[in-house]
Coordinates of C-alpha atoms and ligand atoms in Angstrom, one line a residue:
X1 CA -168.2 -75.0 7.1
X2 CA -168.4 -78.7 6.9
X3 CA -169.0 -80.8 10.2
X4 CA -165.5 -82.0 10.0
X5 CA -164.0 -78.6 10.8
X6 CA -166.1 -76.8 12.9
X7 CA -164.9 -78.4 16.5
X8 CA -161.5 -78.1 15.0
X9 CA -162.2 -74.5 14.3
X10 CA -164.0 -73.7 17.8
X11 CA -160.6 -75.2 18.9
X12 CA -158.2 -72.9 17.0
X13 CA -160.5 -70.4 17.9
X14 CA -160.8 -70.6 22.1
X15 CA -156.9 -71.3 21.9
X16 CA -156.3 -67.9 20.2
X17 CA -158.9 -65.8 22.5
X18 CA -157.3 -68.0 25.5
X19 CA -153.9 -66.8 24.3
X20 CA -154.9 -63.0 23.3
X21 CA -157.9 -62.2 25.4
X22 CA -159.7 -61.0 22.2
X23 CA -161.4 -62.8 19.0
X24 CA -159.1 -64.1 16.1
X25 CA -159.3 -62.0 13.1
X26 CA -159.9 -64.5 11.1
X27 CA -159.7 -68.9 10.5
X28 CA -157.9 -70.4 8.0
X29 CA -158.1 -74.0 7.2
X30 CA -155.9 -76.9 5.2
X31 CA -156.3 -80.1 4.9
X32 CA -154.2 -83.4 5.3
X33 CA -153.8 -85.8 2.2
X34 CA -153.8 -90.1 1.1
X35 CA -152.0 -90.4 -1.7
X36 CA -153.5 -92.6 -3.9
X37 CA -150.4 -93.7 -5.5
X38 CA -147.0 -92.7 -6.3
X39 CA -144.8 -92.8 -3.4
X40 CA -141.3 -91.1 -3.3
X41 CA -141.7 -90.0 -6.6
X42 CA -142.1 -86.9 -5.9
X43 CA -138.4 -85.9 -5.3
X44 CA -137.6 -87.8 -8.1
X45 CA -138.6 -85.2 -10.4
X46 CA -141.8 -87.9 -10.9
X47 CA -145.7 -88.4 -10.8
X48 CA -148.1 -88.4 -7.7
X49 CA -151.8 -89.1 -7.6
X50 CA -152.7 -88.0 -4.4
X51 CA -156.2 -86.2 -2.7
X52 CA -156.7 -83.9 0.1
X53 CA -159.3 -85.5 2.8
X54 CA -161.6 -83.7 4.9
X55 CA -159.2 -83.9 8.0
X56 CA -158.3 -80.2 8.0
X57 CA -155.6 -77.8 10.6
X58 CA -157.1 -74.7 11.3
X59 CA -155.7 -71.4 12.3
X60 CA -157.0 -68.9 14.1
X61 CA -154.5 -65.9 13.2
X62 CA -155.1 -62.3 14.4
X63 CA -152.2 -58.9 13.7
X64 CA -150.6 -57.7 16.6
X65 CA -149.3 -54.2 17.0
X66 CA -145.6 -55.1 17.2
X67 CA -143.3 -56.9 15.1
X68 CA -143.4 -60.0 16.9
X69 CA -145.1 -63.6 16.1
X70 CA -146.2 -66.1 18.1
X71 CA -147.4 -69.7 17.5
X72 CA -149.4 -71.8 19.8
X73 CA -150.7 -75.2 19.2
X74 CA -153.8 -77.6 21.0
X75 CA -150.7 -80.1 20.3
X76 CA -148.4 -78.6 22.0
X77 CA -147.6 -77.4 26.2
X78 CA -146.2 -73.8 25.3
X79 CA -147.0 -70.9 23.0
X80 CA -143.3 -69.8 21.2
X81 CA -142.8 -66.3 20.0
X82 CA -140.5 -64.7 18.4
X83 CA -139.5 -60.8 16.9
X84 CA -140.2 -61.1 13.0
X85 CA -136.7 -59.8 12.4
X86 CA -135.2 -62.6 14.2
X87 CA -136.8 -65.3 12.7
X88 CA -133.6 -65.6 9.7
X89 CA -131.2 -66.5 12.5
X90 CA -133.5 -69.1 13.4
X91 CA -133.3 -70.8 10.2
X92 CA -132.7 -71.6 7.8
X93 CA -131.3 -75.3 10.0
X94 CA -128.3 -76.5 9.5
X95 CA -128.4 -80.1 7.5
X96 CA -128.9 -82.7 9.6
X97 CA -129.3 -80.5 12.9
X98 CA -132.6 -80.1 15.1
X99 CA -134.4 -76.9 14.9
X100 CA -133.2 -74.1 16.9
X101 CA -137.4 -74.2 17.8
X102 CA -139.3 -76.3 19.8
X103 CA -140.0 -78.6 16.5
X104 CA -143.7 -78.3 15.4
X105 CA -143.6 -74.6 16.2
X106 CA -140.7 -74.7 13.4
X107 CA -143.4 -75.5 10.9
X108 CA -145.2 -72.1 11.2
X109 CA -142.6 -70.0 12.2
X110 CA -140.8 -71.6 8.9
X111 CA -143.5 -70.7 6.4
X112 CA -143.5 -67.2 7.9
X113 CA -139.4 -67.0 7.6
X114 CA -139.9 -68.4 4.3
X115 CA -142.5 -65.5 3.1
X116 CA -140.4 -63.2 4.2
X117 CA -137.1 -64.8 2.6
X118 CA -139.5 -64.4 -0.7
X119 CA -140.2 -60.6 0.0
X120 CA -143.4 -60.7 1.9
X121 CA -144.0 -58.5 4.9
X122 CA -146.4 -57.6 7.4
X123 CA -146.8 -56.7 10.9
X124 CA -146.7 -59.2 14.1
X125 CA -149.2 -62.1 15.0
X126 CA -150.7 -64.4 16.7
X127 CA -151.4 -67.7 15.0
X128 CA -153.4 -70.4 17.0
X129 CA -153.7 -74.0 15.6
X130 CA -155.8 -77.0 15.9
X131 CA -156.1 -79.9 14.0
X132 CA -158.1 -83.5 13.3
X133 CA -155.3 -84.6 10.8
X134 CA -153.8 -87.7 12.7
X135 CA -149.9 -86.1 13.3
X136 CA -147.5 -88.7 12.3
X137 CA -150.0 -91.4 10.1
X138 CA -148.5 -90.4 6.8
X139 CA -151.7 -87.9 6.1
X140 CA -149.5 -85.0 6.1
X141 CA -150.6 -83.1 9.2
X142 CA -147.3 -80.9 8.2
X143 CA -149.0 -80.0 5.0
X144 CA -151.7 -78.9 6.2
X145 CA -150.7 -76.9 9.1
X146 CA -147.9 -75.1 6.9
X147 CA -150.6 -74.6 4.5
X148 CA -153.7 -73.4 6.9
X149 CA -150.7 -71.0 7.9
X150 CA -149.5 -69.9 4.5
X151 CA -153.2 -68.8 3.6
X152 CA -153.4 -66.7 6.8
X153 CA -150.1 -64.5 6.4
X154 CA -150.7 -64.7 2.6
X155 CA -154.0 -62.5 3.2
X156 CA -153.1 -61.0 6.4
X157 CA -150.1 -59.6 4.8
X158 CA -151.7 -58.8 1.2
X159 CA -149.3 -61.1 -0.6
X160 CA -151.4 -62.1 -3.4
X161 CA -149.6 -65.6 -4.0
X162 CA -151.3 -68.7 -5.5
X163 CA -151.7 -71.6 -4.4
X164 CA -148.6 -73.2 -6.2
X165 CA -146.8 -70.2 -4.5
X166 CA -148.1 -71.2 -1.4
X167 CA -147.6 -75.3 -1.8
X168 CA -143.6 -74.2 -2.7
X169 CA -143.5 -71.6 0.7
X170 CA -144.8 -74.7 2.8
X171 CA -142.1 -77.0 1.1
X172 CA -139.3 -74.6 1.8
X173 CA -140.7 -74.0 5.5
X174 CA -139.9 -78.0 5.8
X175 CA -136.6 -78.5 4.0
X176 CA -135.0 -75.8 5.3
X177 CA -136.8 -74.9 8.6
X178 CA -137.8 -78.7 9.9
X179 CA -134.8 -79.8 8.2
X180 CA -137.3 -82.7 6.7
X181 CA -136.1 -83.3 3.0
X182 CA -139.2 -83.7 1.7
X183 CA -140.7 -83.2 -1.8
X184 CA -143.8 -81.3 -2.9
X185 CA -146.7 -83.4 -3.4
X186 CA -147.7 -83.1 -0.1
X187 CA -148.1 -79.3 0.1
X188 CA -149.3 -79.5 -4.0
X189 CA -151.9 -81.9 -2.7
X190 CA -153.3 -79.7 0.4
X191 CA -153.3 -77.1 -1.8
X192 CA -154.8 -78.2 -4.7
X193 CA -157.5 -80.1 -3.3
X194 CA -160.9 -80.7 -4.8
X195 CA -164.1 -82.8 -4.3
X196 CA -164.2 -85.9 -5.9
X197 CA -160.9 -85.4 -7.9
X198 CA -157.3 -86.6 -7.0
X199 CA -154.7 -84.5 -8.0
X200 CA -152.2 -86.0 -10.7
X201 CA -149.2 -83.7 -9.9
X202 CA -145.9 -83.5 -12.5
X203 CA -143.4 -82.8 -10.0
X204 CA -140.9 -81.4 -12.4
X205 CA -143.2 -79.0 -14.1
X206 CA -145.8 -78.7 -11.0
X207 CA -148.4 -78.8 -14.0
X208 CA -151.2 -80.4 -11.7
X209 CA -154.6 -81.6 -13.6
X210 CA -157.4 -82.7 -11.3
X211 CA -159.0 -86.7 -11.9
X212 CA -161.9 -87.4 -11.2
X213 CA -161.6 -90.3 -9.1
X214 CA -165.5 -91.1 -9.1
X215 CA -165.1 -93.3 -5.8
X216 CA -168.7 -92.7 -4.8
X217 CA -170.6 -93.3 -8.3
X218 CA -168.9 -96.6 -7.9
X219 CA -170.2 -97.6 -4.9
X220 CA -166.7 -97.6 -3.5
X221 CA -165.0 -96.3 -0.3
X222 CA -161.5 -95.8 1.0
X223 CA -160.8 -96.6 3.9
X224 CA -157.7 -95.0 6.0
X225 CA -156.1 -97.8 8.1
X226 CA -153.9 -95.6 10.8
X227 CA -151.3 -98.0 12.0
X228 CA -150.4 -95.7 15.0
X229 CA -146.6 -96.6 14.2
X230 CA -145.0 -93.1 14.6
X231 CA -142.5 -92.5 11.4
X232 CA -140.0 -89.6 11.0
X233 CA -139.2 -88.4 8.3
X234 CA -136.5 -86.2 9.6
X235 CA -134.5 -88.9 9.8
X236 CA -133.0 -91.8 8.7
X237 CA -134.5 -94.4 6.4
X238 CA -136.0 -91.5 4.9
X239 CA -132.7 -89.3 4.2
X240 CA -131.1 -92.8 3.1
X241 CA -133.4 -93.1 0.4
X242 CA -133.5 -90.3 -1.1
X243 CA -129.3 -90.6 -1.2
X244 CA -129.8 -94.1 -2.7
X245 CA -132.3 -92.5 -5.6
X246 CA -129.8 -89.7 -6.4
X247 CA -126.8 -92.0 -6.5
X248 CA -128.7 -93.9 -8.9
X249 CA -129.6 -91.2 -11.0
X250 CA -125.7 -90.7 -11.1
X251 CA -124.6 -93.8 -12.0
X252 CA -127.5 -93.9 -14.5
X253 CA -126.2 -91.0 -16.2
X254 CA -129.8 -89.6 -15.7
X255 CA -130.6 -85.9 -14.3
X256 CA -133.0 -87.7 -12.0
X257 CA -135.1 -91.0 -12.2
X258 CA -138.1 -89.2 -13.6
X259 CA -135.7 -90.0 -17.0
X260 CA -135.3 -93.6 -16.3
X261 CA -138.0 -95.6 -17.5
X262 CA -138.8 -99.3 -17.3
X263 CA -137.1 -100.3 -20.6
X264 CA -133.4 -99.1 -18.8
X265 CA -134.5 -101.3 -16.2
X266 CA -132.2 -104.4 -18.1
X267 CA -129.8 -101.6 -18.5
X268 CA -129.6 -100.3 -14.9
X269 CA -129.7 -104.0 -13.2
X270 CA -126.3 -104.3 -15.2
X271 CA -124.7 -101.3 -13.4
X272 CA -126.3 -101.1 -10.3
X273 CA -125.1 -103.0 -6.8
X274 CA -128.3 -104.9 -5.6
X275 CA -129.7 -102.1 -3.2
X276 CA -129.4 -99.0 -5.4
X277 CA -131.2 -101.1 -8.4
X278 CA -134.2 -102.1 -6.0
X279 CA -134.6 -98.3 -5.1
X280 CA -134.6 -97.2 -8.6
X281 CA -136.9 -100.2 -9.8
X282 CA -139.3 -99.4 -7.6
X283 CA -139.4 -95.2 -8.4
X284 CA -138.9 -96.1 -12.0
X285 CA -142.1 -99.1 -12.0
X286 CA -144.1 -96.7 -9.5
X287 CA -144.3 -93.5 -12.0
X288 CA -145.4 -95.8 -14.1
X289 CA -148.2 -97.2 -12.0
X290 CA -149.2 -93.4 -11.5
X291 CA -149.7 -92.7 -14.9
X292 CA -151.5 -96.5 -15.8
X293 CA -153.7 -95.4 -12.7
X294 CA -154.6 -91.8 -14.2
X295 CA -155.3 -93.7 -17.5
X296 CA -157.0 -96.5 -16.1
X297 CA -159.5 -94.1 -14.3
X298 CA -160.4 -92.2 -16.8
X299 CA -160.8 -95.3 -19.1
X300 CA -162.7 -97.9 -16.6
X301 CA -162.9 -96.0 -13.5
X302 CA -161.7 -96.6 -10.0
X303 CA -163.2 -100.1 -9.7
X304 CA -160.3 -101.2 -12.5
X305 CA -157.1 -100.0 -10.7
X306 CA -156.9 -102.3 -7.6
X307 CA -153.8 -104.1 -9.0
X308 CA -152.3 -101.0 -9.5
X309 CA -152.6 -100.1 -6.0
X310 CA -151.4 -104.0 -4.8
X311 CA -148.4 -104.0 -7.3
X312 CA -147.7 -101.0 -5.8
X313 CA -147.2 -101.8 -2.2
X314 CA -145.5 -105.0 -3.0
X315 CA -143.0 -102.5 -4.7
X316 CA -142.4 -100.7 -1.1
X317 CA -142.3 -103.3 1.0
X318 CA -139.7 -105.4 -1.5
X319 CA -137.6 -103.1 -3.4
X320 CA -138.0 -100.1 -1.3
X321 CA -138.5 -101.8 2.1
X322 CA -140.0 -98.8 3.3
X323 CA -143.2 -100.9 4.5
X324 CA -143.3 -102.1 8.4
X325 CA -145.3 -105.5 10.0
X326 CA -148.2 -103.5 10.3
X327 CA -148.2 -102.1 7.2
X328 CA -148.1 -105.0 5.7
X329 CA -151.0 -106.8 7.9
X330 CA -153.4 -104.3 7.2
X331 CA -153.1 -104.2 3.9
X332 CA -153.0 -108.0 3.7
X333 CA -156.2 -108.5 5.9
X334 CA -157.8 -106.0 3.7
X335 CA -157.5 -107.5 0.6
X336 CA -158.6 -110.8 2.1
X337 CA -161.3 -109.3 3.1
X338 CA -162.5 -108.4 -0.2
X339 CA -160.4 -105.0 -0.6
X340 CA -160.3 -104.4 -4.6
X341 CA -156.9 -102.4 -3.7
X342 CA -154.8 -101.5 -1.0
X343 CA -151.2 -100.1 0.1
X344 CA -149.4 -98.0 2.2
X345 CA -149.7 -94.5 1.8
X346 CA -147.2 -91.7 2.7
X347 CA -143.1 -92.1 3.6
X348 CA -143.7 -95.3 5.0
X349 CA -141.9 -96.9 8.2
X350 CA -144.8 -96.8 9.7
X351 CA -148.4 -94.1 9.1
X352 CA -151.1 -95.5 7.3
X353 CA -152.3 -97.7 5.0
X354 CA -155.6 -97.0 2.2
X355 CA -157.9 -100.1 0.9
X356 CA -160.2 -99.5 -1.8
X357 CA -163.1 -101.0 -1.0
X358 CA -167.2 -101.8 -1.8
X359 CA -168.9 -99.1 0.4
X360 CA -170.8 -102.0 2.0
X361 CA -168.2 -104.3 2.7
X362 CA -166.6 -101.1 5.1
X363 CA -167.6 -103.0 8.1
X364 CA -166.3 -106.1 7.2
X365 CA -162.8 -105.0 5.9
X366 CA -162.7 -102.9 9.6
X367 CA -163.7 -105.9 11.5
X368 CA -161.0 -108.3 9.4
X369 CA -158.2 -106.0 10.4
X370 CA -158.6 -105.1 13.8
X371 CA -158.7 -109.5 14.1
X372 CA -156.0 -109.6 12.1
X373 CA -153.7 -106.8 14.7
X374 CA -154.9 -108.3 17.5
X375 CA -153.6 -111.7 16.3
X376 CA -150.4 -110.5 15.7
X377 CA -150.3 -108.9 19.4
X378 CA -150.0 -105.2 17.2
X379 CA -151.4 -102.3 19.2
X380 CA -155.3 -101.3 17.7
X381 CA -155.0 -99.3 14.6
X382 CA -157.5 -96.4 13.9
X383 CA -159.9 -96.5 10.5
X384 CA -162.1 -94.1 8.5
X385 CA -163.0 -93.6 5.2
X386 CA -162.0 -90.2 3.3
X387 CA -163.3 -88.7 0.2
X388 CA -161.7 -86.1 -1.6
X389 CA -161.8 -82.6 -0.4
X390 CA -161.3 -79.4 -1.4
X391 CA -157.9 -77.0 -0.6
X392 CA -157.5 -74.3 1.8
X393 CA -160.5 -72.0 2.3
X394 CA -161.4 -69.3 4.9
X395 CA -163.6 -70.4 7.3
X396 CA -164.8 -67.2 9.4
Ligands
ADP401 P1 -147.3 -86.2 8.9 O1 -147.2 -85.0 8.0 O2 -147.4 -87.5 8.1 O3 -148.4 -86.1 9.8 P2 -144.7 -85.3 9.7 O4 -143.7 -85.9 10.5 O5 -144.4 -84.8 8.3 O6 -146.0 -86.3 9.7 O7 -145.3 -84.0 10.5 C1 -145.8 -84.2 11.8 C2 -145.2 -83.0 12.6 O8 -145.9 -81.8 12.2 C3 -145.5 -83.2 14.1 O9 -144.6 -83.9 14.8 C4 -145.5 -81.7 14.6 O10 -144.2 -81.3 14.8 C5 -146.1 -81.0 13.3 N1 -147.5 -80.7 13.4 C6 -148.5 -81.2 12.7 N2 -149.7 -80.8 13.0 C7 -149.5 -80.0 14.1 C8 -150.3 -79.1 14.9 N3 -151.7 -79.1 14.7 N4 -149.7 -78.4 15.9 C9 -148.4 -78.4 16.0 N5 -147.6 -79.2 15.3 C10 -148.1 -79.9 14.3
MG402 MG1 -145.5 -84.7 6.7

């Protein structure tokens, strides 16, 4: 087990024994993601470049002898169980309403409704959860606990799936048991995960093919910057978003903006009110970046695609305004500071931002943006450099 999990997985595990009385049968662990590049793409039918980190949710899962599951969290104050057979009047949640759960504890009792709803069944549990992943930075902390929790019932209850499988149980868990319209990179990515590789993802095909990102060779690091600015992607800007992409899909005449590319740009202006066309430029110009970044690695490595990553974030924060002041300051400070590359990563209004950055200029880049939030009166973020990981595994 690597360092990185194993006080996470002492937690999952004292949480189930404190919950049961006995030993788990077992510890399953996923891990959160940065996406390198390709943001709200995903439900476009588009291209992602993301790569699971070594911050990983653990579950210590044992059967029970009844029909019943329960969930308990280090994150949260109660334990919430529930008999199997109820869980489908639980969900799925109606659009737009809370969960009928206390809400993390619909993110585990979701993937189990949801491998049920696919035909999977098994006998009760117990699932305990612990987790470094930061919840809320835009790391996907939902990811990985719906996936550390898909990999326990999937071998718990002999279901056989594969990890695709999995990533789509975990994305149906959130849409329809969270209620969070999300896409599927984030799942894909926890799932997928390898060392040194990002994943570059197809999200209309799922055909995933692993880059090597070759970060370390190049003396490079990147470095998380954790704004601490909660985001929700529940609701609003979010939701609004997505509408915005799908109405201009429609008046586009496309299936989905994945079919749009930047030569209908001139086109699209034409038809589009001012809003709508800055939402679609920005999907249409950022599946674009994703596949110049996949090219541009493999053709002059990670050390070339720092524009990429700027052009990138300039694209959120101007035609997608998903970006927030702090946002914006880190990745600023960063690249002043010698940064080859930075932008916000994840949903946005609010979470984190990733710089790419020379290993030995790590200190420097941290120091530059903690002066730069404390100049601007923004609360202290929270940095660390991630390399990629691997996927789920089982860990005891
Ligand atoms: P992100 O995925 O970027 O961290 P989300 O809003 O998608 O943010 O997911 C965060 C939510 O996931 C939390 O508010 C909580 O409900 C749930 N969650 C994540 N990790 C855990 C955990 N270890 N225990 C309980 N709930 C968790
Ligand atoms: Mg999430």
């Amino acid at each position: 087990m690597s360092a990185h999990a194993a006080p996470t997985a002492a937690a999952a595990e004292e949480l189930f024994t404190t919950l049961t009385g006995h030993a788990p049968e077992g510890l399953w662990s996923a891990p959160g993601r940065v996406n390198l590049i390709g943001e709200h793409t995903d439900y476009n039918d588009g291209f992602v470049l993301p790569f699971a980190i070594p911050h990983r949710t653990v579950a210590a899962v044992g059967r029970r002898d009844d029909d019943r599951i329960r969930v308990a969290s280090t994150f949260a104050d109660e334990p919430v169980e529930v008999a199997l057979d109820d869980l489908h009047r639980l969900f799925p949640t109606p659009a737009g309403e809370a969960p009928r759960v206390a809400e993390w504890a619909a993110y585990p009792l979701g993937v189990a409704w949801a491998l049920r709803e696919a035909g999977v069944t098994g006998s009760g549990v117990d699932i305990a959860l612990a987790s470094d992943v930061p919840v809320g930075a835009g790391l996907s902390s939902s990811a990985a606990i719906e996936g550390a929790t898909a990999s326990a019932l999937n071998d718990l209850w002999g279901a056989g799936l594969d990890r695709v499988a999995l990533a789509r149980i975990g994305r149906t868990a959130e849409n329809d048991a969270v209620g969070a319209p999300t896409g599927i990179m984030d799942q894909m990515a926890s799932m997928l995960g390898e060392p040194d590789s990002a994943i570059f993802l197809d999200c209309r095909s799922l055909d995933a093919v692993p880059v090597p990102v070759g970060i370390v060779e190049a003396g490079l690091a990147v470095l998380v910057i954790d704004t601490r600015v909660a985001h929700a992607h529940s609701t609003g800007g979010y939701r609004e978003r997505r509408a915005s992409c799908e109405r201009g899909a429609r008046m586009l005449g496309a299936t989905s903006l994945r079919d749009v590319s930047v030569d209908d740009l001139g086109r699209a202006e034409s038809i589009l009110d001012d809003v709508t066309f800055r939402r679609v430029r920005h999907v249409v110009t950022e599946n674009q970046r994703v596949l110049d970044t996949v090219r541009t690695l493999r053709e002059q490595g990670a050390r070339a695609i720092g524009g990429l990553l700027v052009a990138s974030h300039a694209s959120m924060r101007d035609d997608f305004e998903i970006s927030v002041p702090e946002l914006d300051t880190a990745v600023d400070a960063a690249l002043s500071a010698g940064a080859i590359g930075a932008r916000m990563t994840g949903g946005g209004f609010g979470g984190a931002a990733i710089a790419l950055i020379d290993r030995d200029a790590v200190g420097a880049v941290t120091d530059a943006v903690h002066a730069a939030f404390a100049a601007s009166g923004f609360s202290p973020p929270v940095m660390f450099t991630v390399t990629p990981s691997e996927g789920p595994r089982r860990d005891a």
